Amino acid sequence: MKEFAYRRATGVRDALALVAADPGARYLAGGTNLVDLMKVEVEAPTRLVDVRHLPLGGVGEAPDGGLVIGATTTNSDAAADPRVRRRFPALSQAILAGASGQLRNMATVGGNLLQRTRCAYFADPAAPCNKRVPGSGCPAVAREHHNHAVLGWSEQCVATHASDMAVALAAFDAVVRYESPGGAGEIPLAEFYLPVGRTPHLETALPPGALITAVALPGAAASPRSRYRKVRERASYAFATVSVAASLDVHDGAVRDVRIALGGVASKPWRARVAESALRGGPATAERFRAAAAEELSAARPLRDNGYKVTLARNLIAAVLSELV
Amino acid sequence: MPGVIGVVDHRNAPRLSPLAGTFFGPDGGLLMLQDGVVPYAGCPVALVVARTPEQAKAAADALPVTYDEQPHDTHFSAGHPAARPASTVFGEDANVGDVEAELARSAVVVDEWYRTPEEHCGAMELHSATAWWDGERLQAVDCNQGPFIVATGLATLFSLEPERVRVRAEHVGGGFGSKGLCGPQLVLAVMGATLFGRPVRVTMSRHQVFLMTPPRPATEQRVRIGAGADGSLRAIDHEAAFEVSPLASYVENCVEPTKTLYAAAAIRTRLTAVPLDILPPFSVRGPGLTPGSFALESAMDEVAERLGLDPLELRLRNEPAAGPVSGLPFSRRDLVACLREGARRFGWADRDHRPRTRREGRLLAGTGLAATAFSTGALPSSASITAEADGSFTVAVGASDIGTGARTALIAVAADALRVGTDRIRMRIADSDFGPAWAAGGSRGTASWSWAITDAAAKLRERLGDPERPVTVTADTTRVLGGLPPRERHAYSAIFAQVTADPATGEVRVRRLLGMFAVGRVVNPLLARSQAVGGMIMGLSMALHEEGVRDRASGRQVNADFAGYHIAAHADVPDVEADFVPDYEPDDPSGIKGVGEIGTVGTAAAIANAVWHATGVRQRTLPIRVDRVLEDDPR
Ligand SMILES: Cc1cc2nc3c(=O)[nH]c(=O)nc-3n(C[C@H](O)[C@H](O)[C@H](O)COP(=O)(O)OP(=O)(O)OC[C@H]3O[C@@H](n4cnc5c(N)ncnc54)[C@H](O)[C@@H]3O)c2cc1C
Ligand code: SF4
């Protein structure tokens, strides 16, 4: 680990100013991802600006019937909030499917959104990696990529986004709120993560030095009939191989509304819009769920060793929707 | 840089002797920092000694190292052009009867390949050693599984007289084989202490433990079994290939169970070593037997399937009267008792043997079993006991307690042998100065040390009339063990597993594991049970999770930490039952066989067989990953 300076920010303005003043500065929240990466020197900030104690925590009501979750709310608190559990159960389930109890007590909502990929080459400074060192190459495409992306990747990077929480947020059309030196702003989750393209090192649409302040869940997306299912290499404490967040509203046997997002398949939570529009208005049957899932996955480009994810994602979408009928 | 005391690399490191090694012969893997060659990815290239671990780490990260690339090969396969017959330290290949003729005469023949990946010990305690020179004497506090053996190896390595080396390891947080050798932590700490004239502690990081301490080698095994229509085995042919390093000889004795478990008209075994540019593999809990039994016991299940026979019945019908290859009598063979009692408790009698017939919603359920034989027998050790003036007894034995509770068990053995209460025993272990002793390895520790303690106690009891105090006696079991009649000596087990599989997602969960064990006399039921249960959990982890993955270009392990190398989490571990059938070893004064490793053996096959019973699909490659179970059309 490289030596670094540490300051606890006294307020949002103070945090913004401290980070703006030092190009090597980074926000520190729970530290569960950042500090791990500092230990292996994948991250080497010169200054940490601790924002975990800023008054940005807690879950509040939004005027549209939705919820606003403060950026420093712990993963545990967000998952346990009764309103989250009632209106957005898939979000609570997604958070609880991640990491461990101890980690969720430390980790924050803002930090969770910005956690880095779990690609092993990314975490090994001895290996080339376009995300870590732009232009150095991507060993994963030709080498070990059993748990890498099948959708939306480029030759430059085939890593997945690791967050469970973000998958549920994508399904619910959440909006990320931030403050930045240039002013406050909002970014819909669908636009929050940038396409990989030729710039895998540029991960989000946040302006430089921006501090995430909250995540807003629109009231219109609230769905007690929503569910998160995560398949992984063991029963708990592992990142998703493939996961699905879905909500389903069926009326008279027909799909009135449906939301589907996939985790573990792309550099960002993958909103399955193709499958959604194939299903909307049609009958809610297992065959149609399967066909819609297959249509979504027809865009997949599996690598040598991760083709199973295409089958798994298709089966999992169909299984979760069937459970929600 | 701040705090740095010095750097050890191949230019200034003390010269090491190539004679140092293991049971298998000289181990070139011990020759660290001797030249500019990096024989495997993860091999240390320098040691930075500083005042604090943080300073040492920072300086090590800043150290400039340049590498030239040489051709290398880390890709294992049984058919590798460099494959060669393995060393015969564990005995010659079996060549009983005419395998081809018996296969030709068989009603059913199974001929399949089974594969197991590299597996790591993953002991919770990181490898750590502190070394210093105490005048002319080298002192070390290490974490290892056998201080006397490690001290002997260390003395050879640094060309010192054995009396000048003392190694202690009184408290060790798990080993599983990875602390059986003179470890890198110890060799490097001694180098630092020697060069800088001060005590040096080396503690490896988790990443380094993965890269620098030996794994279980990957294996590829072909098993052919032929059986008559009545289920009697005609031929077993077991060819096992495993990876090694050209630096050191090692044998993953996968065929051990094949030589003793079942009677057959013909038995043939072959062991093949494939040298690769990897860290020398070494024994991991249940070496050889664990991957070997996965192959043999999976193949046995396939034989039962083809015969339409109960897999339990198949095993009962092939009980040998004497060692099927050796011809030697069994000292005691309680496999049938394990199988029958295990089957009774598990409810095996109600099993419908057809696969894929039990549905529970989206899940498929199934059960499976496997049998195990694990070779046992005390190895030479010494112990001394002092009758103190206050009426208490101090027992000194070079045993090691790596978390098994060996210390506790030995107190009971000593108290028993001296016919006093345990409160009168002071047990001192894990010090090379206590004299030659076997290690916590081969499941033979407790048997070996107990014998030495029992002999010392017998000698001491003869002298208890002496008024003189303190009085010390020493016993060494080398002679008495050398005089034992040749026998097949084994512990036995039968493992039963119940699983569910979700064909839509490939998720396999173990619902129930039951093991019945014949391990000789059980010294402490609580400790023995936790060895058996822990072993079964390790076997479960092997079945479903564990897999060292190497980068195909660099040969470096890509999942060299616990985030990438998955072991079973709590949520993966079901109700695990383990119990013992009455057993004793007739040739051992305490009746002990050994319980440390046998739980690991057999479990993977029992689970794989249960997955077949659930899904109808054989799992011949471990681990049984999601992508191996997942079905395209899961109906
Ligand atoms: C062993 C382990 C297992 C895990 N398993 C899972 C899992 O199964 N599923 C899963 O989804 N996650 C998992 N995680 C990841 C975990 O969810 C993240 O580490 C955590 O959510 C990050 O939150 P944090 O507050 O600790 O972030 P930090 O580590 O403090 O920060 C992460 C990043 O976010 C930035 N940041 C933090 N807060 C803000 C803010 N308000 N504004 C702008 N930038 C900010 C930091 O500068 C840093 O770049 C696991 C982590 C570990 C260590
Ligand atoms: S997949 Fe992305 S993160 Fe992984 S090595 Fe390639 S560029 Fe780096």
PDB file of C-alpha atoms and ligand atoms in Angstrom, chain A residues 117 119 121-122 128-131 138-140 148 156-159, ligand 2:
ATOM      1  CA  THR A 117     -14.905  -5.211 -11.353  1.00  0.00           C
ATOM      2  CA  CYS A 119     -11.777  -9.503 -13.015  1.00  0.00           C
ATOM      3  CA  TYR A 121      -6.336  -9.488 -14.078  1.00  0.00           C
ATOM      4  CA  PHE A 122      -7.656  -6.108 -13.009  1.00  0.00           C
ATOM      5  CA  PRO A 128      -1.841  -6.151 -18.381  1.00  0.00           C
ATOM      6  CA  CYS A 129      -5.371  -4.724 -18.197  1.00  0.00           C
ATOM      7  CA  ASN A 130      -6.969  -1.961 -20.249  1.00  0.00           C
ATOM      8  CA  LYS A 131      -9.198  -0.925 -17.396  1.00  0.00           C
ATOM      9  CA  CYS A 138      -6.953  -7.323 -22.172  1.00  0.00           C
ATOM     10  CA  PRO A 139      -5.692 -10.809 -21.290  1.00  0.00           C
ATOM     11  CA  ALA A 140      -9.159 -12.021 -20.307  1.00  0.00           C
ATOM     12  CA  HIS A 148     -16.764 -12.598 -17.722  1.00  0.00           C
ATOM     13  CA  GLN A 156     -10.900  -3.805 -25.053  1.00  0.00           C
ATOM     14  CA  CYS A 157     -12.553  -5.250 -21.951  1.00  0.00           C
ATOM     15  CA  VAL A 158     -14.883  -8.110 -21.183  1.00  0.00           C
ATOM     16  CA  ALA A 159     -15.277  -7.556 -17.426  1.00  0.00           C
TER      17      ALA A 159
HETATM   18  S1  SF4 C   2     -11.612  -7.828 -18.875  1.00  0.00           S
HETATM   19 FE1  SF4 C   2     -11.336  -5.641 -18.473  1.00  0.00          FE
HETATM   20  S2  SF4 C   2     -10.743  -5.620 -16.356  1.00  0.00           S
HETATM   21 FE2  SF4 C   2     -10.353  -7.678 -17.076  1.00  0.00          FE
HETATM   22  S3  SF4 C   2      -8.285  -7.706 -17.908  1.00  0.00           S
HETATM   23 FE3  SF4 C   2      -9.590  -7.214 -19.593  1.00  0.00          FE
HETATM   24  S4  SF4 C   2      -9.533  -4.990 -19.561  1.00  0.00           S
HETATM   25 FE4  SF4 C   2      -8.865  -5.587 -17.565  1.00  0.00          FE
END
